[in-house]
PDB file of C-alpha atoms in Angstrom:
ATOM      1  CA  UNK A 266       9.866   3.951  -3.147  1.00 70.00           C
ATOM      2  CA  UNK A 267      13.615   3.279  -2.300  1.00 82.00           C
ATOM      3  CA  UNK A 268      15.588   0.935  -4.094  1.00 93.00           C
ATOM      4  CA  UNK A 269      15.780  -1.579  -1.218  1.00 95.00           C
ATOM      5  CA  UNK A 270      12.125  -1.650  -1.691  1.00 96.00           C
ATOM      6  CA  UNK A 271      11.749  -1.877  -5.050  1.00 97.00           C
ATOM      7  CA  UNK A 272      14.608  -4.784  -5.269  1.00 97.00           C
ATOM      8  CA  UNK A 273      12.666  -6.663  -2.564  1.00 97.00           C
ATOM      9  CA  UNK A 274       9.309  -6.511  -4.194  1.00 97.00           C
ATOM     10  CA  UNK A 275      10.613  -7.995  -7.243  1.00 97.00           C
ATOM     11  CA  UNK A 276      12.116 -10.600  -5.320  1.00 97.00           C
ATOM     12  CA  UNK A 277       9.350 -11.841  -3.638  1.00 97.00           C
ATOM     13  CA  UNK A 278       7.363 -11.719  -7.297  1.00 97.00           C
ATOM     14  CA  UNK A 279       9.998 -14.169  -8.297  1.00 97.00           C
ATOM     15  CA  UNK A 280       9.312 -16.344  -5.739  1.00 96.00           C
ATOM     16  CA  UNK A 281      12.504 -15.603  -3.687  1.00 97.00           C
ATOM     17  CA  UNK A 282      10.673 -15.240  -0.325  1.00 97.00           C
ATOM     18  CA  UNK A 283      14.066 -15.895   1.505  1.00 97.00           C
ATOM     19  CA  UNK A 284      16.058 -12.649  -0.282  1.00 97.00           C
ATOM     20  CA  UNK A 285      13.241 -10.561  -0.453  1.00 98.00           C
ATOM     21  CA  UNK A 286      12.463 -10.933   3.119  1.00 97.00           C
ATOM     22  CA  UNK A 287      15.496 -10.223   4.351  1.00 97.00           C
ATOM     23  CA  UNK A 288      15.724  -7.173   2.669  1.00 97.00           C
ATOM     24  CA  UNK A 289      12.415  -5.757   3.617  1.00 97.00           C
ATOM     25  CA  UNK A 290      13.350  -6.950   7.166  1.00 97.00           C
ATOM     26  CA  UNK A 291      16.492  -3.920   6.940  1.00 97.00           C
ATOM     27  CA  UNK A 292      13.850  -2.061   5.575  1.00 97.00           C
ATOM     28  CA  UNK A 293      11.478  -1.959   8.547  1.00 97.00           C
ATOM     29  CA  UNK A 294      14.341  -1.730  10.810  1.00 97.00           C
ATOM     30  CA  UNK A 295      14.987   2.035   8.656  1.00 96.00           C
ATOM     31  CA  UNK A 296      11.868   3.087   8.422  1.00 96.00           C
ATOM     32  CA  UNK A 297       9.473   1.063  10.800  1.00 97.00           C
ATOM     33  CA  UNK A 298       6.560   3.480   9.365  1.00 97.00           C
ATOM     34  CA  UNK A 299       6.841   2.099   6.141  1.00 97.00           C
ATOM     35  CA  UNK A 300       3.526   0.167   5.211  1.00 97.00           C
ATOM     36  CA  UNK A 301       4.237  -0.835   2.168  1.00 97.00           C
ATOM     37  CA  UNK A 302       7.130  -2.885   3.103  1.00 98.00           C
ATOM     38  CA  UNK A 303       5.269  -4.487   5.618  1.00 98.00           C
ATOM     39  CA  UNK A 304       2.564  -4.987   3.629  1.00 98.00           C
ATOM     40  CA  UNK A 305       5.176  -7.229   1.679  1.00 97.00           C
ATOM     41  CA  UNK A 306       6.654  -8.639   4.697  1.00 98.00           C
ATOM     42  CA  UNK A 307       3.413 -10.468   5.191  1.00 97.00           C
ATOM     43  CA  UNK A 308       3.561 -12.167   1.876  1.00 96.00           C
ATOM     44  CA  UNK A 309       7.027 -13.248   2.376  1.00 97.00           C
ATOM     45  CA  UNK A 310       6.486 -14.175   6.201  1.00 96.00           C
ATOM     46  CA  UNK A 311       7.973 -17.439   7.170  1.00 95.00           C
ATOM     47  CA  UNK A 312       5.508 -18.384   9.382  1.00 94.00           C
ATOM     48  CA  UNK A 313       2.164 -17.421  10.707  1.00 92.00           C
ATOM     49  CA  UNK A 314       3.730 -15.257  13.373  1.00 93.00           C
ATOM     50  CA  UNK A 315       5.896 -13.241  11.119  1.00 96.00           C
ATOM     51  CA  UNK A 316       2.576 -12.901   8.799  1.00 96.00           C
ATOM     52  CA  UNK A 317       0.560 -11.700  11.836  1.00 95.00           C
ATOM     53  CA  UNK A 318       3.260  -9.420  13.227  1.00 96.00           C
ATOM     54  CA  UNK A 319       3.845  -7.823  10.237  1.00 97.00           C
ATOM     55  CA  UNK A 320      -0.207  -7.241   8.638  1.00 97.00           C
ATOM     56  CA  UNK A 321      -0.597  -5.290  12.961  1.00 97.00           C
ATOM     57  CA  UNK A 322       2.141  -3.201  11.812  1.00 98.00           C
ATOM     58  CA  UNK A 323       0.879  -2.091   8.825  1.00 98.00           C
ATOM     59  CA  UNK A 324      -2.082  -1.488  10.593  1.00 97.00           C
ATOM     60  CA  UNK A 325      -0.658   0.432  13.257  1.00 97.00           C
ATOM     61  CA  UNK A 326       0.511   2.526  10.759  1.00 98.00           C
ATOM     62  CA  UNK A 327      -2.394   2.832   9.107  1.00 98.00           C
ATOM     63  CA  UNK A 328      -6.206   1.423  10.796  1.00 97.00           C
ATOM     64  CA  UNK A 329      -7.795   2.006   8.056  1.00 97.00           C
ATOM     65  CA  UNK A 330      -5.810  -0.383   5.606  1.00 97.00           C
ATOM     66  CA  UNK A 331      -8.865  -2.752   4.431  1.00 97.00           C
ATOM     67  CA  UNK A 332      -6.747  -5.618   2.875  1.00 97.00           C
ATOM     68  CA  UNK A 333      -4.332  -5.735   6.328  1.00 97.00           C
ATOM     69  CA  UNK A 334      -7.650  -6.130   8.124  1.00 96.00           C
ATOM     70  CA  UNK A 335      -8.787  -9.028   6.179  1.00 96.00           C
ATOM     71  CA  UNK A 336      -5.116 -10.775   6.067  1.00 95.00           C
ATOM     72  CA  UNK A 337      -5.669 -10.265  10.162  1.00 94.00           C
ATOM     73  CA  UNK A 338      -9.054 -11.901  10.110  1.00 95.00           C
ATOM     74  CA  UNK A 339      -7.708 -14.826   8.375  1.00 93.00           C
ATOM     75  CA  UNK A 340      -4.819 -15.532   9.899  1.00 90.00           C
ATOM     76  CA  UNK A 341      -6.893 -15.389  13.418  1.00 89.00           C
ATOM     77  CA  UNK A 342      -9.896 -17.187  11.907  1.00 90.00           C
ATOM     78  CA  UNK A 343      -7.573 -20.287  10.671  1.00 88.00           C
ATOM     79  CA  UNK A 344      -4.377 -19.885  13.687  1.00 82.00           C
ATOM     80  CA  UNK A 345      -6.152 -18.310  16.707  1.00 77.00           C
ATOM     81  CA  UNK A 346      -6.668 -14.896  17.469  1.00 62.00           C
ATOM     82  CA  UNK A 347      -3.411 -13.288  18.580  1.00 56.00           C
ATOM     83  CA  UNK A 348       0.234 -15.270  18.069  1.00 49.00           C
ATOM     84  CA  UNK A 349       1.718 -14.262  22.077  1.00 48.00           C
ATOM     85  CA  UNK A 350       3.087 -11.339  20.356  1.00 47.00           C
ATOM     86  CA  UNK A 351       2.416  -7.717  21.508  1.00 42.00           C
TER      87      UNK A 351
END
């Protein structure tokens, strides 16, 4: 896990969803493959867009991801299915 990573999870178990999502935001934007981080960019999401754009990336990168699945199922079961985002 890189230390970008690392520094932005324990941000955003601190509560500091502002910091923590800006740094996992650099961190998709260097390595848009990395689940994880997305995975974390839901939690910190500022809005139900950001959550939704960020839980179909991480399953894009990986289908099979069980807990992205249900995040997307709730977040179209209480918001609508799809945001107007590809």
């Amino acid at each position: 896990m890189s230390s970008q990573l690392h520094q932005a999870i324990e941000l955003a178990q601190a509560g500091q969803k502002d910091e923590a999502r800006a740094l996992l935001q650099q961190v998709v934007q260097s390595d848009p493959n990395n689940e994880t981080a997305w995975m974390w960019l839901a939690s910190v999401a500022a809005n139900p867009q950001d959550y939704e754009k960020a839980v179909r990336e991480a399953l894009r990168i990986n289908p099979d991801n069980d807990q992205a699945q249900r995040m997307l199922n709730q977040v179209q079961a209480q918001y609508g299915s799809g945001s107007g985002d590809p």
